[in-house]
């Protein structure tokens, strides 16, 4: 599902993002240029739909999105891809790819929730460590 989330995240198709080298100096590529990501989202599509027609529709809709065809090519849609949140963007512009938009909203919502949980856990851990460190410092200085 991570590959599918990666493929449906608008940031990874943005030219400004793609023009920045990775920390290792490797040029960035769009998700549809990465064979591992392609294999991952195809597996995810297989798990999401039993019907071959639905899988075919999903692949066609993904191609429209990735290749910026139709509405996805327009300037305002591309600007909003950078300025809007992922869920809002898919809710607003997913009408031409309804099955893909439904999956995008579901998958990206799950990934966002996991990230928020991890960040919240990290903050709690940091707070706990800080309190323990503070307590130890008080004992040592008294």
Coordinates of C-alpha atoms in Angstrom, one line a residue:
X1 CA 0.0 0.0 0.0
X2 CA 3.0 2.3 0.6
X3 CA 3.8 2.2 -3.1
X4 CA 0.2 3.0 -4.0
X5 CA 0.3 6.0 -1.5
X6 CA 3.6 7.1 -3.0
X7 CA 2.1 6.9 -6.5
X8 CA -1.0 8.9 -5.5
X9 CA 0.9 11.7 -3.7
X10 CA 1.0 14.8 -5.8
X11 CA 4.3 16.1 -4.4
X12 CA 6.3 13.3 -6.1
X13 CA 5.2 14.6 -9.6
X14 CA 6.0 18.3 -8.9
X15 CA 8.8 19.7 -11.0
X16 CA 10.3 21.7 -8.1
X17 CA 10.5 18.5 -6.0
X18 CA 11.9 16.5 -8.9
X19 CA 14.7 19.1 -9.5
X20 CA 16.1 18.8 -6.0
X21 CA 18.7 16.1 -5.7
X22 CA 18.4 13.5 -2.9
X23 CA 20.8 13.7 0.0
X24 CA 22.9 11.0 -1.8
X25 CA 23.0 13.1 -5.0
X26 CA 20.7 10.9 -7.0
X27 CA 18.2 12.6 -9.3
X28 CA 14.6 12.2 -8.2
X29 CA 12.1 10.3 -10.5
X30 CA 8.4 10.3 -10.6
X31 CA 6.8 7.2 -9.1
X32 CA 5.8 5.9 -12.6
X33 CA 9.5 5.8 -13.5
X34 CA 10.4 3.5 -10.6
X35 CA 10.0 -0.2 -11.3
X36 CA 9.7 -1.1 -7.6
X37 CA 6.9 1.4 -7.1
X38 CA 5.1 0.2 -10.2
X39 CA 5.3 -3.4 -9.1
X40 CA 4.0 -2.3 -5.6
X41 CA 1.0 -0.4 -6.8
X42 CA 0.0 -3.2 -9.3
X43 CA 0.1 -5.6 -6.3
X44 CA -2.0 -3.2 -4.3
X45 CA -4.5 -3.0 -7.2
X46 CA -4.7 -6.8 -7.3
X47 CA -5.6 -6.8 -3.6
X48 CA -8.1 -4.0 -3.9
X49 CA -10.2 -5.4 -6.7
X50 CA -11.4 -8.9 -7.6
X51 CA -12.9 -7.8 -10.8
X52 CA -10.5 -7.6 -13.8
X53 CA -12.6 -4.8 -15.3
X54 CA -12.2 -2.7 -12.1
X55 CA -8.4 -3.4 -12.1
X56 CA -8.2 -2.3 -15.8
X57 CA -10.2 0.9 -15.0
X58 CA -7.9 1.7 -12.0
X59 CA -4.8 1.3 -14.2
X60 CA -6.3 3.5 -16.9
X61 CA -7.3 6.2 -14.4
X62 CA -3.8 6.1 -12.8
X63 CA -2.2 6.6 -16.2
X64 CA -4.5 9.7 -16.7
X65 CA -3.4 11.1 -13.4
X66 CA 0.3 10.3 -13.8
X67 CA 0.5 11.6 -17.4
X68 CA -1.5 14.7 -16.5
X69 CA -4.1 14.0 -19.2
X70 CA -7.4 15.9 -19.5
X71 CA -8.3 17.9 -16.5
X72 CA -5.0 17.0 -14.7
X73 CA -3.2 19.1 -17.3
X74 CA -4.9 22.4 -16.5
X75 CA -2.9 25.1 -14.7
X76 CA -5.3 25.6 -11.8
X77 CA -5.4 21.8 -11.1
X78 CA -1.6 21.7 -11.1
X79 CA -1.3 24.8 -8.9
X80 CA -3.8 23.3 -6.4
X81 CA -1.8 20.1 -6.4
X82 CA 0.9 22.1 -4.6
X83 CA -1.2 24.4 -2.5
X84 CA -4.0 22.0 -1.3
X85 CA -3.9 19.1 1.0
X86 CA -3.9 15.7 -0.6
X87 CA -7.3 14.6 0.6
X88 CA -8.9 17.9 -0.4
X89 CA -7.3 17.8 -3.8
X90 CA -8.5 14.3 -4.5
X91 CA -12.0 15.2 -3.2
X92 CA -12.1 18.2 -5.5
X93 CA -10.5 16.9 -8.7
X94 CA -11.0 13.2 -8.6
X95 CA -14.3 13.2 -10.4
X96 CA -12.7 12.2 -13.8
X97 CA -11.1 9.2 -12.1
X98 CA -13.7 8.3 -9.4
X99 CA -12.5 4.8 -8.5
X100 CA -8.9 6.0 -8.3
X101 CA -10.0 9.0 -6.2
X102 CA -11.9 6.8 -3.8
X103 CA -8.8 4.6 -3.3
X104 CA -6.5 7.7 -3.1
X105 CA -8.5 9.2 -0.3
X106 CA -8.7 5.9 1.6
X107 CA -5.0 5.0 1.2
X108 CA -3.7 8.5 1.8
X109 CA -5.9 9.0 4.8
X110 CA -4.5 5.8 6.4
X111 CA -0.9 6.8 5.6
X112 CA -1.5 10.3 7.1
X113 CA -3.1 8.8 10.2
X114 CA -0.1 6.5 10.7
X115 CA 2.3 9.4 10.3
X116 CA 0.4 11.5 12.8
X117 CA 0.4 8.6 15.3
X118 CA 4.1 8.1 14.9
X119 CA 4.7 11.9 15.3
X120 CA 2.5 12.0 18.4
X121 CA 4.3 8.9 19.8
X122 CA 7.7 10.6 19.2
X123 CA 6.5 13.8 20.9
X124 CA 5.3 11.7 23.9
X125 CA 8.5 9.8 24.0
X126 CA 10.6 13.1 23.8
X127 CA 8.4 14.6 26.6
X128 CA 8.9 11.5 28.8
X129 CA 12.7 11.4 28.2
X130 CA 12.9 15.1 29.0
X131 CA 11.0 14.7 32.2
X132 CA 13.2 11.7 33.2
X133 CA 16.4 13.6 32.3
X134 CA 15.1 16.6 34.3
X135 CA 14.4 14.4 37.3
X136 CA 17.9 12.8 37.1
X137 CA 19.6 16.2 36.8
X138 CA 17.7 17.4 39.9
X139 CA 18.9 14.3 41.9
X140 CA 22.5 14.8 40.7
X141 CA 22.6 18.5 41.5
X142 CA 21.0 18.2 45.0

